[in-house]
mmCIF file of N, CA and C in Angstrom:
data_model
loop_
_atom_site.group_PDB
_atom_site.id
_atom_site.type_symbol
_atom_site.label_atom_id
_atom_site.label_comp_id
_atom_site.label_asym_id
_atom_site.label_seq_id
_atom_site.Cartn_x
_atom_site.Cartn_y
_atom_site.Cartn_z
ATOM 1 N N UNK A 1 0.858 -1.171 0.000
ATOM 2 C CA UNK A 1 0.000 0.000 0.000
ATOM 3 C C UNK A 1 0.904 1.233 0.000
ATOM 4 N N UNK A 2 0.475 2.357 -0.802
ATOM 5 C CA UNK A 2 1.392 2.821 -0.956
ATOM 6 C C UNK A 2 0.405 4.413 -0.166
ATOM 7 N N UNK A 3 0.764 5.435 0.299
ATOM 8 C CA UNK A 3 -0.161 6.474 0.917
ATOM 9 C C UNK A 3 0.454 8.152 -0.067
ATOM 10 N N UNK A 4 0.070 8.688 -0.994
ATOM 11 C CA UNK A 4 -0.267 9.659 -1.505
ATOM 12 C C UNK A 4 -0.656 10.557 -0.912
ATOM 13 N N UNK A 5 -0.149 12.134 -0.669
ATOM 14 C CA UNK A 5 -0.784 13.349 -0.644
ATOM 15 C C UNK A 5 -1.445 13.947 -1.422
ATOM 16 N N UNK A 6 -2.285 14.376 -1.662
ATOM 17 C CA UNK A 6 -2.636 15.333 -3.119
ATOM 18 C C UNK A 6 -2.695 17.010 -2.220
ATOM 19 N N UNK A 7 -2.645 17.702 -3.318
ATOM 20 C CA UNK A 7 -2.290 19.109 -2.909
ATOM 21 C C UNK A 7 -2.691 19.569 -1.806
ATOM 22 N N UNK A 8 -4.237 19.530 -1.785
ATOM 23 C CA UNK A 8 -5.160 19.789 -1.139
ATOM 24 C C UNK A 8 -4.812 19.193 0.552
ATOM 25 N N UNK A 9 -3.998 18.059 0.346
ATOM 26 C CA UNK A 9 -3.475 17.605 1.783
ATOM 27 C C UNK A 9 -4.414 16.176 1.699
ATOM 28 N N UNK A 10 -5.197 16.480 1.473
ATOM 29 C CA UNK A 10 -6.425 14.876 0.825
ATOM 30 C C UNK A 10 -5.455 13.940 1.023
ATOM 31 N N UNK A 11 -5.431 12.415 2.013
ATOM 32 C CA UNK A 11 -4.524 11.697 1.644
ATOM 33 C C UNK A 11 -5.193 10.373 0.164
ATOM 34 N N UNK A 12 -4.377 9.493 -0.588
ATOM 35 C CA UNK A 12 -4.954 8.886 -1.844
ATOM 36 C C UNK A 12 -3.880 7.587 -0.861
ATOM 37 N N UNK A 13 -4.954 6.510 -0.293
ATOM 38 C CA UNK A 13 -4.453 4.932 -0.539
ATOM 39 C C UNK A 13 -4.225 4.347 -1.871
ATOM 40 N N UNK A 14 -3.320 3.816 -2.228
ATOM 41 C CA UNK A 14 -3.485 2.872 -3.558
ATOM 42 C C UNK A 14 -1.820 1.835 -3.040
ATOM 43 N N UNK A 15 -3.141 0.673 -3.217
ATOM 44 C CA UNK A 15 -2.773 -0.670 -3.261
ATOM 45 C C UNK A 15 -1.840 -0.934 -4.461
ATOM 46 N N UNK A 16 -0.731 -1.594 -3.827
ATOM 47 C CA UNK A 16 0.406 -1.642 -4.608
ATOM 48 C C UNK A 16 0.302 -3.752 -5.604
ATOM 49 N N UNK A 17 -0.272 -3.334 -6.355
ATOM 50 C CA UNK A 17 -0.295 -4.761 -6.696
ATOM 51 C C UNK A 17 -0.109 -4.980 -8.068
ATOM 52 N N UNK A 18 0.576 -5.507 -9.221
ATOM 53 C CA UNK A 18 0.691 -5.287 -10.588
ATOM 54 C C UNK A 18 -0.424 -6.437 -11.274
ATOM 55 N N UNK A 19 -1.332 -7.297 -10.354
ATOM 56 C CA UNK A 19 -2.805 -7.623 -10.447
ATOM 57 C C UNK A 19 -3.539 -7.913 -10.109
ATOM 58 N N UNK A 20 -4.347 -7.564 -11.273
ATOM 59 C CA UNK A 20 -6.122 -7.330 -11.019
ATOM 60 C C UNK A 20 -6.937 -8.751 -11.232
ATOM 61 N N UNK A 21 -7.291 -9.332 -10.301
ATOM 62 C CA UNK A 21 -8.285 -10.590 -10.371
ATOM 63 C C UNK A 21 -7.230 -11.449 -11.088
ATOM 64 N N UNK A 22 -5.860 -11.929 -10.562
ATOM 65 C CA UNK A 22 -4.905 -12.851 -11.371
ATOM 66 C C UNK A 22 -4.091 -12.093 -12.835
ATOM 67 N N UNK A 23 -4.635 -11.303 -13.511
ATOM 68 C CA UNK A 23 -4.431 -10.946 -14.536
ATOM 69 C C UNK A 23 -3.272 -9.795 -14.714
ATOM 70 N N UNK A 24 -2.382 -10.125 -15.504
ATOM 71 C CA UNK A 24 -1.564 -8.823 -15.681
ATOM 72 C C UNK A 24 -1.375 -7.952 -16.555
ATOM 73 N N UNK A 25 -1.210 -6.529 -16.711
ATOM 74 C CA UNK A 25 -1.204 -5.818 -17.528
ATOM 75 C C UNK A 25 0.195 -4.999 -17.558
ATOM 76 N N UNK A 26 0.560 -4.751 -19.086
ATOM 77 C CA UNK A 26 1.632 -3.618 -19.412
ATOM 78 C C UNK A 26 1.038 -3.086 -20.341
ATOM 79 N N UNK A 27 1.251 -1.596 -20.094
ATOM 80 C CA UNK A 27 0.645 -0.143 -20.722
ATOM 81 C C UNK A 27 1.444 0.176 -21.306
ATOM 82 N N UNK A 28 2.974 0.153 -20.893
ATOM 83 C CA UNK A 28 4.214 0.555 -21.390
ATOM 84 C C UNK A 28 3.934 1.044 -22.641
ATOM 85 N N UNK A 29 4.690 2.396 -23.517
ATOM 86 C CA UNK A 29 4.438 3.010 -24.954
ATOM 87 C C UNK A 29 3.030 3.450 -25.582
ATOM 88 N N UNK A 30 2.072 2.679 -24.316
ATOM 89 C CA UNK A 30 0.665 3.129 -24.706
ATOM 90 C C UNK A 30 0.381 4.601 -23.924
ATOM 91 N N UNK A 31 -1.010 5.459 -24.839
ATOM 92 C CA UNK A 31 -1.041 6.489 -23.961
ATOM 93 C C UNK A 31 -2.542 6.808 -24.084
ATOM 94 N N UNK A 32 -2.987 6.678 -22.528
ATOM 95 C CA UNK A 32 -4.548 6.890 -22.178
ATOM 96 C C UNK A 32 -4.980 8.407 -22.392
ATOM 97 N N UNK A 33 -6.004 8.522 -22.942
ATOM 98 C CA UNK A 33 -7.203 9.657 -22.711
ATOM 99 C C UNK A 33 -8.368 8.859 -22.002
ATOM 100 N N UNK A 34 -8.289 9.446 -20.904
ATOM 101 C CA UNK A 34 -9.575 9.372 -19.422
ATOM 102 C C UNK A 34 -10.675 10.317 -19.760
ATOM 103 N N UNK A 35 -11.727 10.564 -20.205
ATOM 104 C CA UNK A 35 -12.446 11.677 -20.054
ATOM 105 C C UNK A 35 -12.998 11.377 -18.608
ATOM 106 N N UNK A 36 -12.954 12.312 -18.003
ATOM 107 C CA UNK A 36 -13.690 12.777 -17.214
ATOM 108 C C UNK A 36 -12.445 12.379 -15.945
ATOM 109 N N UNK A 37 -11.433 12.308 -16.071
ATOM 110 C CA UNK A 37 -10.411 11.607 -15.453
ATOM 111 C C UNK A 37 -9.759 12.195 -13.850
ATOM 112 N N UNK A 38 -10.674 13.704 -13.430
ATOM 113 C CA UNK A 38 -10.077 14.464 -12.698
ATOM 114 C C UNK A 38 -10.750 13.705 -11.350
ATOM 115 N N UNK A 39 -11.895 13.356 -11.254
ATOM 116 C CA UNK A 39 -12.356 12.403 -9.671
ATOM 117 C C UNK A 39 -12.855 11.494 -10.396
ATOM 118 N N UNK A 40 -13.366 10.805 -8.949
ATOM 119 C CA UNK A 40 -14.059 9.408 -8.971
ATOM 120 C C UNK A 40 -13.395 8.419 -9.840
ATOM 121 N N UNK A 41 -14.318 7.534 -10.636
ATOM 122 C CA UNK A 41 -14.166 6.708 -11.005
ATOM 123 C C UNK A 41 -13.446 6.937 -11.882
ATOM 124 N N UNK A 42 -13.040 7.686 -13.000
ATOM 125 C CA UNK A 42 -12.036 8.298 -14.179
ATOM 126 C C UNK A 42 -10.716 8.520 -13.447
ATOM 127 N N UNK A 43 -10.036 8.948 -12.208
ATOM 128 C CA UNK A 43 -9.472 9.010 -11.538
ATOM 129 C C UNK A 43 -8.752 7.833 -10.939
ATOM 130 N N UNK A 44 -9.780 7.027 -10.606
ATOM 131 C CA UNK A 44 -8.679 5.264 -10.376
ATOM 132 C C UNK A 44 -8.636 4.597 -11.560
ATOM 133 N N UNK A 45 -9.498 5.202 -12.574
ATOM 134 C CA UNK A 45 -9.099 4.728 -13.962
ATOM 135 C C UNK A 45 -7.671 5.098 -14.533
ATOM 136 N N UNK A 46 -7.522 6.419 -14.337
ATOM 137 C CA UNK A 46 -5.927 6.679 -14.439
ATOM 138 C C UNK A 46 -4.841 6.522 -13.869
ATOM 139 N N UNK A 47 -5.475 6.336 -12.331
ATOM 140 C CA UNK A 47 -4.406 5.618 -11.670
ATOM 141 C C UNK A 47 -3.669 4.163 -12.032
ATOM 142 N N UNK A 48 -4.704 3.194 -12.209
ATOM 143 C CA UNK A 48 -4.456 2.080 -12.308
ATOM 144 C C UNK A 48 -3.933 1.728 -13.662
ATOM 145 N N UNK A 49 -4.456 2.384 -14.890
ATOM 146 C CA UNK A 49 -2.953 2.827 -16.282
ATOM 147 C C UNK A 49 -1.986 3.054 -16.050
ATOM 148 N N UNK A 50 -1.937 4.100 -15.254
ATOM 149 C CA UNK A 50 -0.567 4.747 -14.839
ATOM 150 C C UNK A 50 0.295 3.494 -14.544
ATOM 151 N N UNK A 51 -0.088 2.896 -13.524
ATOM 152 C CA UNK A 51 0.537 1.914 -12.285
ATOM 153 C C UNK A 51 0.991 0.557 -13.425
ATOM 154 N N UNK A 52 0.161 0.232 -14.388
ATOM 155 C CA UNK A 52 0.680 -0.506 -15.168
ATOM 156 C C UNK A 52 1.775 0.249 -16.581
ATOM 157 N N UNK A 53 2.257 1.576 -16.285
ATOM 158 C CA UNK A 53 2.981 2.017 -17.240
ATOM 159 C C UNK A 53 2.352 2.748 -18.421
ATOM 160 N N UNK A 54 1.177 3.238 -18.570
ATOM 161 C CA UNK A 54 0.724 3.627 -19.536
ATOM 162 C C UNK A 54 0.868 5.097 -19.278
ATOM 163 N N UNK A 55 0.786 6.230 -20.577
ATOM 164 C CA UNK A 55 1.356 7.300 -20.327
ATOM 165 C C UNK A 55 -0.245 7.901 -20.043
ATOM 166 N N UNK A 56 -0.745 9.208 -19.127
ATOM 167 C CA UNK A 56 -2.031 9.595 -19.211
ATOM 168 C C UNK A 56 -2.742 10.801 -19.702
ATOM 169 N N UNK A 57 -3.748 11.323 -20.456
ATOM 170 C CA UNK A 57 -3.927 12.430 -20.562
ATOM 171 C C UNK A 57 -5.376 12.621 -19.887
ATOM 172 N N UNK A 58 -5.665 13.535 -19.145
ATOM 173 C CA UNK A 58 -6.754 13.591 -17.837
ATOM 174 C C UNK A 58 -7.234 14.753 -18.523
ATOM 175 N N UNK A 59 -8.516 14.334 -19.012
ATOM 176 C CA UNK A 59 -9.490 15.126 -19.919
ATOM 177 C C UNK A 59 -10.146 16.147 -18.411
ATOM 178 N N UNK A 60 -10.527 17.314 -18.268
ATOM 179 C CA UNK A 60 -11.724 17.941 -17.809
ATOM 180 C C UNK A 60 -12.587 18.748 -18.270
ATOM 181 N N UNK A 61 -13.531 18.836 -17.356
ATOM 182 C CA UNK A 61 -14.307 20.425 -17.844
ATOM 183 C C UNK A 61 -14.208 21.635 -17.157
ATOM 184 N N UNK A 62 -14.433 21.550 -15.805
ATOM 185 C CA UNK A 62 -14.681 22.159 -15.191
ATOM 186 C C UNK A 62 -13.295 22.452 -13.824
ATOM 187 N N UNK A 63 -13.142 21.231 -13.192
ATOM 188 C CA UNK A 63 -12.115 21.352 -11.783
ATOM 189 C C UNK A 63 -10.517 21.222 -12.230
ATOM 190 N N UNK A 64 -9.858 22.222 -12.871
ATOM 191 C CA UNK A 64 -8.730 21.841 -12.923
ATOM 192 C C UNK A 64 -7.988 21.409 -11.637
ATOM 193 N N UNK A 65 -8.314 22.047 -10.791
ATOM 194 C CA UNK A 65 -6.969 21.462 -9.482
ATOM 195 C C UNK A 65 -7.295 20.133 -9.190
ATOM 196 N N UNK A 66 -8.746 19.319 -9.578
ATOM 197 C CA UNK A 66 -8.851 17.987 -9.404
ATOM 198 C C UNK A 66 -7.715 17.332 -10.274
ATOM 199 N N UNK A 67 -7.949 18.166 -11.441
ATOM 200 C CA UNK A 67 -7.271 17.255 -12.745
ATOM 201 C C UNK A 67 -5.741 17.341 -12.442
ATOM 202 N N UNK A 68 -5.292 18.360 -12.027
ATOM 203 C CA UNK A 68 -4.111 18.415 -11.260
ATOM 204 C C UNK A 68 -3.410 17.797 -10.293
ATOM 205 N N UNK A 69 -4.128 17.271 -9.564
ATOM 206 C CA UNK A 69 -3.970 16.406 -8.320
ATOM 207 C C UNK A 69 -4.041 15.268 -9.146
ATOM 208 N N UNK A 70 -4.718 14.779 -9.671
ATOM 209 C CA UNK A 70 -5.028 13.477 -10.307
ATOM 210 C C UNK A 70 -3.514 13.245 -10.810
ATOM 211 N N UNK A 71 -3.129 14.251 -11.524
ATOM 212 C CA UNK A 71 -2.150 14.232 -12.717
ATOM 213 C C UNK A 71 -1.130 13.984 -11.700
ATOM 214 N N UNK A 72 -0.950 14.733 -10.915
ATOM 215 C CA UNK A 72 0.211 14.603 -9.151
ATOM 216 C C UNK A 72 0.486 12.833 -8.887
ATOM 217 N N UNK A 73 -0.894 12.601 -8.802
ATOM 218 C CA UNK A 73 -0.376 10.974 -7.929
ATOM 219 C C UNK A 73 -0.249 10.276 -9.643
ATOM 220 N N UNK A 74 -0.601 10.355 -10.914
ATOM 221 C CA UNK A 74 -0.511 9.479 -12.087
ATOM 222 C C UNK A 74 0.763 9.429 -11.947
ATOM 223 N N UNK A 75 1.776 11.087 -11.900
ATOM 224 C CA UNK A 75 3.001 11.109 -12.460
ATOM 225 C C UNK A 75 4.238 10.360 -11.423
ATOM 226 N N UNK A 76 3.481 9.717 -10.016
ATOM 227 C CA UNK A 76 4.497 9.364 -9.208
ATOM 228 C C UNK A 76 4.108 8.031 -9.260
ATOM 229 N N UNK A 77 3.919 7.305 -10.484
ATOM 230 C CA UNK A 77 4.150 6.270 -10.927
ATOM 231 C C UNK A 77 4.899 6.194 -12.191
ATOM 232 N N UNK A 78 6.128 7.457 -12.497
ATOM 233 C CA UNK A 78 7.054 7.312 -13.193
ATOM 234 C C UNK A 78 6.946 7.209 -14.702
ATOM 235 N N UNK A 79 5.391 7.911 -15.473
ATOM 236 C CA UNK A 79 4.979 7.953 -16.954
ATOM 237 C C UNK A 79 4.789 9.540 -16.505
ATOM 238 N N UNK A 80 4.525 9.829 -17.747
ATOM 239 C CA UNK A 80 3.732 11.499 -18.334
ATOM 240 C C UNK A 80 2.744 11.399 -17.777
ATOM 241 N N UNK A 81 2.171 12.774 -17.859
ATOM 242 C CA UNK A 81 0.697 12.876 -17.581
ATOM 243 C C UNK A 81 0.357 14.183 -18.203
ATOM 244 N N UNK A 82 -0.498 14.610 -18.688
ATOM 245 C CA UNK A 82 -0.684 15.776 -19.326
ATOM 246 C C UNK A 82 -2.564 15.793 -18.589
ATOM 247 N N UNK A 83 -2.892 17.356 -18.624
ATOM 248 C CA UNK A 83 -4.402 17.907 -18.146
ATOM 249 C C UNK A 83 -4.458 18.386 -19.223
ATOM 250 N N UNK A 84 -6.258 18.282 -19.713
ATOM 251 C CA UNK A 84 -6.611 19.278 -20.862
ATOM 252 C C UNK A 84 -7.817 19.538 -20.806
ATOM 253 N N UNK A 85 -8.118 20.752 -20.237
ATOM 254 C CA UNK A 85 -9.718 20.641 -20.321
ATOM 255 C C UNK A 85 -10.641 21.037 -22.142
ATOM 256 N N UNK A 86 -11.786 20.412 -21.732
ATOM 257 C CA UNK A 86 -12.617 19.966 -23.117
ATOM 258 C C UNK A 86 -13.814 19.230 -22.732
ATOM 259 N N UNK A 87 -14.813 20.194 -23.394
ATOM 260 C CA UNK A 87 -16.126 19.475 -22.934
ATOM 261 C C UNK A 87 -16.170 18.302 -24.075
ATOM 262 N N UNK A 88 -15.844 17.136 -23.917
ATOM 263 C CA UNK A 88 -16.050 16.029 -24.894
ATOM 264 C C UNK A 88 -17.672 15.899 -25.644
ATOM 265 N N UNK A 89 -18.573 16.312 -24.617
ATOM 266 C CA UNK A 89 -20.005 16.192 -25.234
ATOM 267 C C UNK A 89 -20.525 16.990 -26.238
ATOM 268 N N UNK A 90 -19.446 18.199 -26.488
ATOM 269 C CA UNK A 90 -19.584 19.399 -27.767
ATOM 270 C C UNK A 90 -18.639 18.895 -28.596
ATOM 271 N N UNK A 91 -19.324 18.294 -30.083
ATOM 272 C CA UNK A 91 -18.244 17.125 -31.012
ATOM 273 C C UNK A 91 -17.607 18.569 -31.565
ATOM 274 N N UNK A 92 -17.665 19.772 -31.140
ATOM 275 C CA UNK A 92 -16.622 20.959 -32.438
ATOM 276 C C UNK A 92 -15.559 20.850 -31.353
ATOM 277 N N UNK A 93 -15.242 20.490 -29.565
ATOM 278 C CA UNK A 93 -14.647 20.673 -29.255
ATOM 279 C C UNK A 93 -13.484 19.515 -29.312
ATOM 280 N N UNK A 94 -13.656 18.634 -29.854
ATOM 281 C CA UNK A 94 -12.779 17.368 -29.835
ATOM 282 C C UNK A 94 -11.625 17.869 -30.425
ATOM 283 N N UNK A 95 -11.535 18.286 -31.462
ATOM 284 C CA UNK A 95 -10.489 18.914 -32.258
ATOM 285 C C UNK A 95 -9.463 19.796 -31.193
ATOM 286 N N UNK A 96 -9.735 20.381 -30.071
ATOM 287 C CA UNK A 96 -8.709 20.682 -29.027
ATOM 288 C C UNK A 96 -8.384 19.726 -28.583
ATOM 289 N N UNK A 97 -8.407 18.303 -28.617
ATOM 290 C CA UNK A 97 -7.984 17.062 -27.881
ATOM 291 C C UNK A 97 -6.345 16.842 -28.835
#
């Protein structure tokens, strides 16, 4: 188990394990777009890419310092991480992706 700060002082548990239900994964050279990636569930979605090596890009709309923090604990699993906010549900805005 590994214990994370995020900015905010918020502490982030994440279980140190390379698998999920027996199964293993490498992300390595691959690179995620999360929409919605700044909390909740999009958030241990990027974590758990990250943790298998995948590089991340943490889509938002609205909370950058979430997406920031998010991006904080992705990058101390040793890949990139890039924030970009973009309302994905407006198809003229995809083209900023």
């Amino acid at each position: 188990m590994i214990e994370f700060l995020s900015s905010s002082g918020r502490p982030w548990l994440i279980e140190t394990s390379d698998e999920v239900n027996g199964l293993q994964f490498d992300f390595k050279g691959q690179v995620a777009l999360i929409t919605g990636g700044s909390r909740g569930i999009g958030r241990g979605i990027a974590i758990e890419l990250a943790r298998n090596g995948a590089d991340i890009v943490v889509n938002y709309v609205r909370n950058r310092r979430a997406a920031e923090e998010t991006a904080e604990l992705v990058r101390q699993f040793g890949v990139r991480c890039w924030t970009m906010k973009c309302n994905v549900a407006e198809p003229e805005k995809l083209d900023e992706l």
